[in-house]
Amino acid sequence: MTAPGRRSTTFSRLLRHGFTDPSAAERLLESAELAPVRTDPVLLDALGATADPDLALSGLVRLVEAQDGHTAQRELLDTLIAAKPLRDRLLGVLGASAALADHLARHPSDWQELVTYEPQDLHPGVTEFERGLAAAADPVSLRVAYRRCLLSIAARDVCGTTDLAQTAAELADLATATLRAALAIARGAAPDDAAQCRLAVIAMGKCGGHELNYVSDVDVIFVAEAVEGADERKAVQAASRLASHLMRICSETTVEGSIWPVDANLRPEGRNGPLVRTLSSHLAYYQRWAKTWEFQALLKARPVAGDLELGEDYVATLAPLVWHAAERENFVADVQKMRRRVVENIPAAEIERELKLGPGGLRDVEFAVQLLQLVHGRADTSLRSGTTLDALKALAAGGYVGRADAVQLDEAYRFLRSMEHRIQLYRLRRTHLVPEGDADLRRIGRSLGLRSDPVAALNREWKRHAAVVRRLHEKLFYRPLLDAVAQLAPGESRLSADAARERLVALGYADPAAALRHLEALASGVTRKAAIQRTLLPVLLGWFADSADPDAGLLNFRKVSDALGKTPWYLRLLRDEGAAAENLARVLSAGRLAPDLLMRAPEAVALLGDGDGGGLEPRPRAHLEQEILAGVGRAAGGEQAVTAARGVRRRELFRTAAADIVASYGTEETPAVADQGALVDLVGGAVSDLTAATLAGTLRAVVRDGWGETLPTRFAVIGMGRFGGHELGYGSDADVLFVHEPREGVAEREASQAANAVVSEMRRLLQIPSADPPLLIDADLRPEGKSGPLVRTLKSYEAYYRRWSLVWESQALLRAEFVAGDADLGGRFIELVDPLRYPAEGLGEDAVREIRRLKARMETERMPRGADPTLHTKLGRGGLSDVEWTVQLLQLRHGWVEPGLRTTRTREALAAACAAELISTEDAATLDEAWVLATRVRNAVMLVRGRAGDTFPSGARELAAVGRYLGYGPGHVGELLDDYRRTTRRARAVVEELFYGA
């Protein structure tokens, strides 16, 4: 008897042997069923060696209780103590799987399956499993036989007799035998159907790849042909009935549960397509309609049941298509997009526990390996394995993957798959989520050999391997490209030149030979610069490949590197600031404008970082003006001063373009900005402020150079058009009016000469050829247009507008806003024109008719010859002109009573008109969407081509780059054009009603 207050010796021993509930375990050991063996130390040691000793002991007691009589119980216990192989296998299974313990309790004689320990029992194949299932004549007996076979696989697994790859292969072989048995049952139930057709079952996914989980959907495709003399249509119908019955046999729940779902959704057209097709029908589909992911899925195709000759014909017929899939346009982008979509569909609450699909999970390894197989398997048949680990080994042997990377990925994949197996084995349920409870984590950790603090050790090892996968899975594709041009250690294999070119073509490089030369120049040598670039390039290549012009991205990076590579801060920026390298890759591969701006002053790359470079946030106008005026003040003369101002403008244009590109593309950490209007406002506001500050600095420089501190006349610059509306694009001219007012005591002629000299010199200085982009000043909206004087006095404007003003000039003045020079004079000019642009009582009917006539004339006369009116962003149907004229007509008619309409900005005026109920919310949204989209297209064209344009580019690569900027992935340019036409067509319908009164 145990002394009061002291634990029994048995209790302490149970604790030492890993039991978490020693009191309950002590009671179970005291049960009558275990009386013959309870004192045998062999039993306790064996229980302590299991993943969950408490679970194993409970399962053992249930199994002994379930035996048929005392003799059977004694046989089980005697064998358990005497035979170590049985003891390890049986208790190992009971300690790892509650589901298999339930099976043994229902079928208590099945423990004898674990007694045999012959050499042929160590690694059974399809033949042995077929023998084990041979007696099954119906779905229920098939389930019992299946679990009996599964019991032996699990026993070898938990005891370490088989490794992960062997276990996964055995599970796939068992699935093969099960599908054959199920098909035999289906054929027996419908002999007439069986007689009409040849039916082949093609395993896909992990079953096809010979790497199945304990509990997984078994993916299949069915192919059938009519037997000789049979009608093909009837034969396919018969085959469909057999296939459906086979799926029900395996999937339906009976008193013995289910086996696993048979999933045929990888077939052509998925669940919407016919369940069974002929071989010719399969071939026609894959030749014409199949998407990239469908060829990727065919990597795993393997005939497993039914007519194996037909199955082999299926694989042989489709194989050439599989190995040419990498030649498809946007192949790599499609595969990577599919991977991203998988991650995006994981619920946020589960993503950190998702072992298979989450970042750093099993699917990352599988996608990376399959991508490389598809690219290089056409030329190298050694890569054509459906098994992930075998394919990874072949990729490493061929130099397609670095050996060290392959070893790390192999270890990580084995560990993660082993975790997945242990999670599923417990309840035999299909799941890839790592459990949260300590008891579950402890059992999993112990089952993987982590006996010291198993919960902490499991989490540590899991996170470590996931981090390896995250780090390597994308670099795996790019790093060997560097090895192909680098000096390797003796004995190291490298990617051949042909294989490197093949991979670059798959990534979208149009000139792989040039790309390899750039890589060699960037990565060769022993300098610190080369070492850092070797580290960065695998990631950069991936980002370049995500653009429409990878060649340009890599070339531009080489140019920047050549210019800045010896600058310590540049290398430090790329190495240490996470955002800088990715932002640089996006900017360099998004088109011509931003790289051109950067190449003229490469030090602006500092803006792309997170630190002191100022970031990509556009600077306020006051700060810009302050910097430009300070630079002008330090300059020795007018030309030098304006050079300084234009230098600031170039840098800030780059900042704005880079911010726009990064926000439009998104980064790995931050998704693309969804609000397209916000991006339009960002660009329009930033470029307009920058233009105003540049004009202010240029005006100061011209005045100082010619007249000292004071000009003989007050002088103001009035922004017009998009400039006044804060809606300038990258390639927009600055529409302006110039107004002056002679100072007291200065003759009007002298003042006028000075004002004209200022305008002439400003225009000259801002267009002098230099490394900085010119700023063109357009004063054509002045009174009398090109025929009128460039600059007038305020009194002259007043006289002109009072006597000669036309309705189009009132419309143009809706955009008038003071931007530079004498603020008081500018303010008085705005006061002068307010009654013109917001006429009291609104526009008369004659004026309205005149505006409509002008608009109709412009549509017919100004559209460029040959331009598609449905795709012209400015003058086309539902484009900028349509929306702006409609909004401006509302301003002219109602601005005198609606203060919100008194704005130079199109979107603000449209929102005010909606708030005043002058336009419905739906119509306002339609016009706003069309205006924003057309503006974004214009900005995109300038970014991509480096010159302004109002139509979509005709070249495929440039058009793809415009689409990428607008959020359309590779291969979706057609959708972009369709969406543009649809959006502008709806806008035009609103314009017809509101502007023309149709």
mmCIF file of N, CA, C and O in Angstrom, residues 797-863:
data_model
loop_
_atom_site.group_PDB
_atom_site.id
_atom_site.type_symbol
_atom_site.label_atom_id
_atom_site.label_comp_id
_atom_site.label_asym_id
_atom_site.label_seq_id
_atom_site.Cartn_x
_atom_site.Cartn_y
_atom_site.Cartn_z
ATOM 1 N N TYR A 797 -7.181 92.174 -70.904
ATOM 2 C CA TYR A 797 -8.049 90.993 -70.753
ATOM 3 C C TYR A 797 -9.477 91.431 -70.458
ATOM 4 O O TYR A 797 -10.443 90.898 -71.017
ATOM 5 N N GLU A 798 -9.615 92.391 -69.561
ATOM 6 C CA GLU A 798 -10.955 92.847 -69.170
ATOM 7 C C GLU A 798 -11.707 93.394 -70.370
ATOM 8 O O GLU A 798 -12.879 93.076 -70.603
ATOM 9 N N ALA A 799 -11.014 94.217 -71.173
ATOM 10 C CA ALA A 799 -11.661 94.797 -72.352
ATOM 11 C C ALA A 799 -12.030 93.715 -73.357
ATOM 12 O O ALA A 799 -13.120 93.725 -73.951
ATOM 13 N N TYR A 800 -11.122 92.780 -73.570
ATOM 14 C CA TYR A 800 -11.397 91.711 -74.539
ATOM 15 C C TYR A 800 -12.597 90.869 -74.109
ATOM 16 O O TYR A 800 -13.518 90.625 -74.894
ATOM 17 N N TYR A 801 -12.572 90.424 -72.868
ATOM 18 C CA TYR A 801 -13.647 89.537 -72.412
ATOM 19 C C TYR A 801 -14.995 90.260 -72.390
ATOM 20 O O TYR A 801 -16.030 89.647 -72.636
ATOM 21 N N ARG A 802 -14.951 91.598 -72.107
ATOM 22 C CA ARG A 802 -16.216 92.341 -72.066
ATOM 23 C C ARG A 802 -16.815 92.467 -73.460
ATOM 24 O O ARG A 802 -18.027 92.411 -73.639
ATOM 25 N N ARG A 803 -15.958 92.569 -74.464
ATOM 26 C CA ARG A 803 -16.459 92.885 -75.803
ATOM 27 C C ARG A 803 -16.486 91.698 -76.756
ATOM 28 O O ARG A 803 -17.401 91.539 -77.552
ATOM 29 N N TRP A 804 -15.466 90.836 -76.672
ATOM 30 C CA TRP A 804 -15.305 89.830 -77.720
ATOM 31 C C TRP A 804 -15.440 88.370 -77.256
ATOM 32 O O TRP A 804 -15.463 87.471 -78.093
ATOM 33 N N SER A 805 -15.518 88.163 -75.991
ATOM 34 C CA SER A 805 -15.442 86.791 -75.474
ATOM 35 C C SER A 805 -16.473 85.868 -76.110
ATOM 36 O O SER A 805 -17.659 86.218 -76.237
ATOM 37 N N LEU A 806 -16.016 84.670 -76.477
ATOM 38 C CA LEU A 806 -16.877 83.647 -77.046
ATOM 39 C C LEU A 806 -17.161 82.577 -75.986
ATOM 40 O O LEU A 806 -16.437 82.443 -74.990
ATOM 41 N N VAL A 807 -18.192 81.777 -76.236
ATOM 42 C CA VAL A 807 -18.597 80.794 -75.235
ATOM 43 C C VAL A 807 -17.495 79.761 -74.976
ATOM 44 O O VAL A 807 -17.307 79.287 -73.858
ATOM 45 N N TRP A 808 -16.700 79.405 -76.018
ATOM 46 C CA TRP A 808 -15.628 78.416 -75.793
ATOM 47 C C TRP A 808 -14.569 78.959 -74.844
ATOM 48 O O TRP A 808 -13.930 78.188 -74.109
ATOM 49 N N GLU A 809 -14.392 80.304 -74.857
ATOM 50 C CA GLU A 809 -13.412 80.893 -73.947
ATOM 51 C C GLU A 809 -13.916 80.857 -72.514
ATOM 52 O O GLU A 809 -13.140 80.631 -71.572
ATOM 53 N N SER A 810 -15.216 81.065 -72.329
ATOM 54 C CA SER A 810 -15.784 80.911 -70.982
ATOM 55 C C SER A 810 -15.581 79.484 -70.493
ATOM 56 O O SER A 810 -15.251 79.245 -69.323
ATOM 57 N N GLN A 811 -15.777 78.525 -71.401
ATOM 58 C CA GLN A 811 -15.573 77.125 -71.040
ATOM 59 C C GLN A 811 -14.114 76.860 -70.681
ATOM 60 O O GLN A 811 -13.814 76.187 -69.673
ATOM 61 N N ALA A 812 -13.181 77.392 -71.457
ATOM 62 C CA ALA A 812 -11.754 77.189 -71.181
ATOM 63 C C ALA A 812 -11.365 77.802 -69.844
ATOM 64 O O ALA A 812 -10.529 77.259 -69.117
ATOM 65 N N LEU A 813 -11.991 78.940 -69.501
ATOM 66 C CA LEU A 813 -11.650 79.613 -68.246
ATOM 67 C C LEU A 813 -12.134 78.864 -67.009
ATOM 68 O O LEU A 813 -11.743 79.210 -65.885
ATOM 69 N N LEU A 814 -12.967 77.849 -67.191
ATOM 70 C CA LEU A 814 -13.360 77.015 -66.050
ATOM 71 C C LEU A 814 -12.145 76.386 -65.381
ATOM 72 O O LEU A 814 -12.184 76.023 -64.206
ATOM 73 N N ARG A 815 -11.061 76.267 -66.130
ATOM 74 C CA ARG A 815 -9.852 75.620 -65.608
ATOM 75 C C ARG A 815 -8.816 76.634 -65.129
ATOM 76 O O ARG A 815 -7.730 76.225 -64.689
ATOM 77 N N ALA A 816 -9.095 77.918 -65.240
ATOM 78 C CA ALA A 816 -8.103 78.929 -64.923
ATOM 79 C C ALA A 816 -7.784 78.963 -63.430
ATOM 80 O O ALA A 816 -8.695 79.016 -62.589
ATOM 81 N N GLU A 817 -6.461 78.923 -63.110
ATOM 82 C CA GLU A 817 -6.028 78.983 -61.718
ATOM 83 C C GLU A 817 -4.643 79.614 -61.665
ATOM 84 O O GLU A 817 -3.772 79.279 -62.468
ATOM 85 N N PHE A 818 -4.453 80.549 -60.747
ATOM 86 C CA PHE A 818 -3.144 81.175 -60.582
ATOM 87 C C PHE A 818 -2.118 80.105 -60.189
ATOM 88 O O PHE A 818 -2.374 79.303 -59.295
ATOM 89 N N VAL A 819 -0.923 80.136 -60.844
ATOM 90 C CA VAL A 819 0.085 79.117 -60.529
ATOM 91 C C VAL A 819 1.452 79.703 -60.191
ATOM 92 O O VAL A 819 2.245 79.060 -59.504
ATOM 93 N N ALA A 820 1.772 80.914 -60.700
ATOM 94 C CA ALA A 820 3.115 81.445 -60.425
ATOM 95 C C ALA A 820 3.124 82.951 -60.637
ATOM 96 O O ALA A 820 2.306 83.506 -61.381
ATOM 97 N N GLY A 821 4.106 83.617 -59.994
ATOM 98 C CA GLY A 821 4.273 85.058 -60.166
ATOM 99 C C GLY A 821 3.610 85.850 -59.066
ATOM 100 O O GLY A 821 3.578 85.444 -57.897
ATOM 101 N N ASP A 822 3.036 86.995 -59.458
ATOM 102 C CA ASP A 822 2.415 87.924 -58.517
ATOM 103 C C ASP A 822 1.051 87.396 -58.088
ATOM 104 O O ASP A 822 0.098 87.384 -58.873
ATOM 105 N N ALA A 823 0.948 86.993 -56.819
ATOM 106 C CA ALA A 823 -0.278 86.359 -56.344
ATOM 107 C C ALA A 823 -1.458 87.326 -56.352
ATOM 108 O O ALA A 823 -2.596 86.931 -56.648
ATOM 109 N N ASP A 824 -1.214 88.585 -56.022
ATOM 110 C CA ASP A 824 -2.308 89.567 -56.006
ATOM 111 C C ASP A 824 -2.864 89.766 -57.408
ATOM 112 O O ASP A 824 -4.077 89.771 -57.612
ATOM 113 N N LEU A 825 -1.969 89.903 -58.382
ATOM 114 C CA LEU A 825 -2.411 90.060 -59.771
ATOM 115 C C LEU A 825 -3.154 88.811 -60.235
ATOM 116 O O LEU A 825 -4.205 88.896 -60.895
ATOM 117 N N GLY A 826 -2.608 87.642 -59.890
ATOM 118 C CA GLY A 826 -3.275 86.401 -60.269
ATOM 119 C C GLY A 826 -4.654 86.299 -59.667
ATOM 120 O O GLY A 826 -5.617 85.866 -60.333
ATOM 121 N N GLY A 827 -4.780 86.729 -58.410
ATOM 122 C CA GLY A 827 -6.086 86.682 -57.751
ATOM 123 C C GLY A 827 -7.083 87.602 -58.420
ATOM 124 O O GLY A 827 -8.270 87.261 -58.576
ATOM 125 N N ARG A 828 -6.617 88.792 -58.840
ATOM 126 C CA ARG A 828 -7.532 89.732 -59.503
ATOM 127 C C ARG A 828 -7.939 89.212 -60.890
ATOM 128 O O ARG A 828 -9.060 89.452 -61.342
ATOM 129 N N PHE A 829 -7.028 88.495 -61.555
ATOM 130 C CA PHE A 829 -7.419 87.896 -62.839
ATOM 131 C C PHE A 829 -8.542 86.872 -62.628
ATOM 132 O O PHE A 829 -9.514 86.836 -63.393
ATOM 133 N N ILE A 830 -8.415 86.058 -61.587
ATOM 134 C CA ILE A 830 -9.444 85.046 -61.309
ATOM 135 C C ILE A 830 -10.777 85.725 -60.990
ATOM 136 O O ILE A 830 -11.843 85.280 -61.447
ATOM 137 N N GLU A 831 -10.736 86.816 -60.240
ATOM 138 C CA GLU A 831 -11.965 87.560 -59.946
ATOM 139 C C GLU A 831 -12.585 88.100 -61.236
ATOM 140 O O GLU A 831 -13.817 88.142 -61.376
ATOM 141 N N LEU A 832 -11.721 88.527 -62.166
ATOM 142 C CA LEU A 832 -12.202 89.049 -63.440
ATOM 143 C C LEU A 832 -12.960 88.001 -64.245
ATOM 144 O O LEU A 832 -13.998 88.293 -64.860
ATOM 145 N N VAL A 833 -12.449 86.763 -64.273
ATOM 146 C CA VAL A 833 -13.045 85.750 -65.158
ATOM 147 C C VAL A 833 -14.168 84.969 -64.493
ATOM 148 O O VAL A 833 -14.895 84.239 -65.186
ATOM 149 N N ASP A 834 -14.325 85.057 -63.163
ATOM 150 C CA ASP A 834 -15.392 84.290 -62.500
ATOM 151 C C ASP A 834 -16.773 84.539 -63.117
ATOM 152 O O ASP A 834 -17.520 83.588 -63.359
ATOM 153 N N PRO A 835 -17.168 85.814 -63.393
ATOM 154 C CA PRO A 835 -18.503 86.016 -63.991
ATOM 155 C C PRO A 835 -18.638 85.407 -65.381
ATOM 156 O O PRO A 835 -19.737 85.100 -65.827
ATOM 157 N N LEU A 836 -17.499 85.235 -66.070
ATOM 158 C CA LEU A 836 -17.562 84.623 -67.400
ATOM 159 C C LEU A 836 -17.771 83.113 -67.307
ATOM 160 O O LEU A 836 -18.528 82.521 -68.085
ATOM 161 N N ARG A 837 -17.081 82.475 -66.385
ATOM 162 C CA ARG A 837 -17.167 81.013 -66.313
ATOM 163 C C ARG A 837 -18.337 80.530 -65.469
ATOM 164 O O ARG A 837 -18.725 79.365 -65.572
ATOM 165 N N TYR A 838 -18.838 81.380 -64.610
ATOM 166 C CA TYR A 838 -20.033 81.027 -63.836
ATOM 167 C C TYR A 838 -21.083 82.115 -64.081
ATOM 168 O O TYR A 838 -21.442 82.882 -63.174
ATOM 169 N N PRO A 839 -21.582 82.223 -65.319
ATOM 170 C CA PRO A 839 -22.469 83.349 -65.676
ATOM 171 C C PRO A 839 -23.754 83.347 -64.847
ATOM 172 O O PRO A 839 -24.337 82.288 -64.583
ATOM 173 N N ALA A 840 -24.161 84.535 -64.431
ATOM 174 C CA ALA A 840 -25.400 84.675 -63.662
ATOM 175 C C ALA A 840 -26.568 84.149 -64.484
ATOM 176 O O ALA A 840 -26.656 84.390 -65.693
ATOM 177 N N GLU A 841 -27.421 83.414 -63.830
ATOM 178 C CA GLU A 841 -28.580 82.772 -64.469
ATOM 179 C C GLU A 841 -28.180 81.658 -65.424
ATOM 180 O O GLU A 841 -29.006 81.094 -66.136
ATOM 181 N N GLY A 842 -26.880 81.322 -65.457
ATOM 182 C CA GLY A 842 -26.438 80.209 -66.289
ATOM 183 C C GLY A 842 -26.362 80.554 -67.751
ATOM 184 O O GLY A 842 -26.519 81.707 -68.161
ATOM 185 N N LEU A 843 -26.105 79.545 -68.581
ATOM 186 C CA LEU A 843 -25.996 79.737 -70.022
ATOM 187 C C LEU A 843 -27.366 79.836 -70.667
ATOM 188 O O LEU A 843 -28.310 79.129 -70.282
ATOM 189 N N GLY A 844 -27.440 80.687 -71.693
ATOM 190 C CA GLY A 844 -28.654 80.704 -72.493
ATOM 191 C C GLY A 844 -28.681 79.529 -73.439
ATOM 192 O O GLY A 844 -27.663 78.864 -73.675
ATOM 193 N N GLU A 845 -29.838 79.308 -74.032
ATOM 194 C CA GLU A 845 -29.987 78.166 -74.938
ATOM 195 C C GLU A 845 -29.090 78.288 -76.160
ATOM 196 O O GLU A 845 -28.584 77.299 -76.672
ATOM 197 N N ASP A 846 -28.900 79.527 -76.647
ATOM 198 C CA ASP A 846 -28.027 79.707 -77.812
ATOM 199 C C ASP A 846 -26.606 79.273 -77.486
ATOM 200 O O ASP A 846 -25.928 78.631 -78.303
ATOM 201 N N ALA A 847 -26.146 79.646 -76.303
ATOM 202 C CA ALA A 847 -24.792 79.271 -75.893
ATOM 203 C C ALA A 847 -24.661 77.762 -75.740
ATOM 204 O O ALA A 847 -23.637 77.162 -76.107
ATOM 205 N N VAL A 848 -25.720 77.142 -75.189
ATOM 206 C CA VAL A 848 -25.693 75.681 -75.035
ATOM 207 C C VAL A 848 -25.601 75.003 -76.400
ATOM 208 O O VAL A 848 -24.828 74.065 -76.612
ATOM 209 N N ARG A 849 -26.389 75.518 -77.357
ATOM 210 C CA ARG A 849 -26.360 74.934 -78.709
ATOM 211 C C ARG A 849 -24.979 75.116 -79.340
ATOM 212 O O ARG A 849 -24.479 74.240 -80.027
ATOM 213 N N GLU A 850 -24.353 76.269 -79.067
ATOM 214 C CA GLU A 850 -23.029 76.523 -79.637
ATOM 215 C C GLU A 850 -21.998 75.538 -79.078
ATOM 216 O O GLU A 850 -21.147 75.033 -79.814
ATOM 217 N N ILE A 851 -22.064 75.291 -77.796
ATOM 218 C CA ILE A 851 -21.129 74.336 -77.190
ATOM 219 C C ILE A 851 -21.333 72.950 -77.780
ATOM 220 O O ILE A 851 -20.370 72.240 -78.102
ATOM 221 N N ARG A 852 -22.583 72.566 -77.933
ATOM 222 C CA ARG A 852 -22.857 71.245 -78.517
ATOM 223 C C ARG A 852 -22.359 71.176 -79.958
ATOM 224 O O ARG A 852 -21.819 70.149 -80.402
ATOM 225 N N ARG A 853 -22.515 72.286 -80.703
ATOM 226 C CA ARG A 853 -22.049 72.307 -82.089
ATOM 227 C C ARG A 853 -20.532 72.184 -82.147
ATOM 228 O O ARG A 853 -19.981 71.441 -82.966
ATOM 229 N N LEU A 854 -19.843 72.912 -81.259
ATOM 230 C CA LEU A 854 -18.389 72.836 -81.218
ATOM 231 C C LEU A 854 -17.909 71.423 -80.886
ATOM 232 O O LEU A 854 -16.949 70.921 -81.473
ATOM 233 N N LYS A 855 -18.593 70.800 -79.961
ATOM 234 C CA LYS A 855 -18.204 69.443 -79.555
ATOM 235 C C LYS A 855 -18.401 68.469 -80.709
ATOM 236 O O LYS A 855 -17.521 67.637 -81.003
ATOM 237 N N ALA A 856 -19.525 68.538 -81.377
ATOM 238 C CA ALA A 856 -19.789 67.640 -82.501
ATOM 239 C C ALA A 856 -18.773 67.851 -83.616
ATOM 240 O O ALA A 856 -18.285 66.895 -84.240
ATOM 241 N N ARG A 857 -18.418 69.129 -83.856
ATOM 242 C CA ARG A 857 -17.440 69.428 -84.909
ATOM 243 C C ARG A 857 -16.069 68.860 -84.540
ATOM 244 O O ARG A 857 -15.356 68.307 -85.388
ATOM 245 N N MET A 858 -15.712 69.011 -83.279
ATOM 246 C CA MET A 858 -14.418 68.495 -82.826
ATOM 247 C C MET A 858 -14.350 66.974 -83.002
ATOM 248 O O MET A 858 -13.324 66.425 -83.397
ATOM 249 N N GLU A 859 -15.448 66.288 -82.712
ATOM 250 C CA GLU A 859 -15.468 64.828 -82.823
ATOM 251 C C GLU A 859 -15.211 64.374 -84.251
ATOM 252 O O GLU A 859 -14.563 63.357 -84.484
ATOM 253 N N THR A 860 -15.737 65.146 -85.214
ATOM 254 C CA THR A 860 -15.596 64.720 -86.614
ATOM 255 C C THR A 860 -14.300 65.199 -87.242
ATOM 256 O O THR A 860 -13.731 64.524 -88.102
ATOM 257 N N GLU A 861 -13.781 66.374 -86.828
ATOM 258 C CA GLU A 861 -12.647 66.966 -87.514
ATOM 259 C C GLU A 861 -11.298 66.668 -86.863
ATOM 260 O O GLU A 861 -10.278 66.651 -87.554
ATOM 261 N N ARG A 862 -11.299 66.484 -85.545
ATOM 262 C CA ARG A 862 -10.005 66.389 -84.868
ATOM 263 C C ARG A 862 -9.547 64.951 -84.596
ATOM 264 O O ARG A 862 -8.415 64.741 -84.181
ATOM 265 N N MET A 863 -10.440 63.989 -84.804
ATOM 266 C CA MET A 863 -10.032 62.595 -84.611
ATOM 267 C C MET A 863 -8.980 62.226 -85.661
ATOM 268 O O MET A 863 -9.207 62.382 -86.856
#
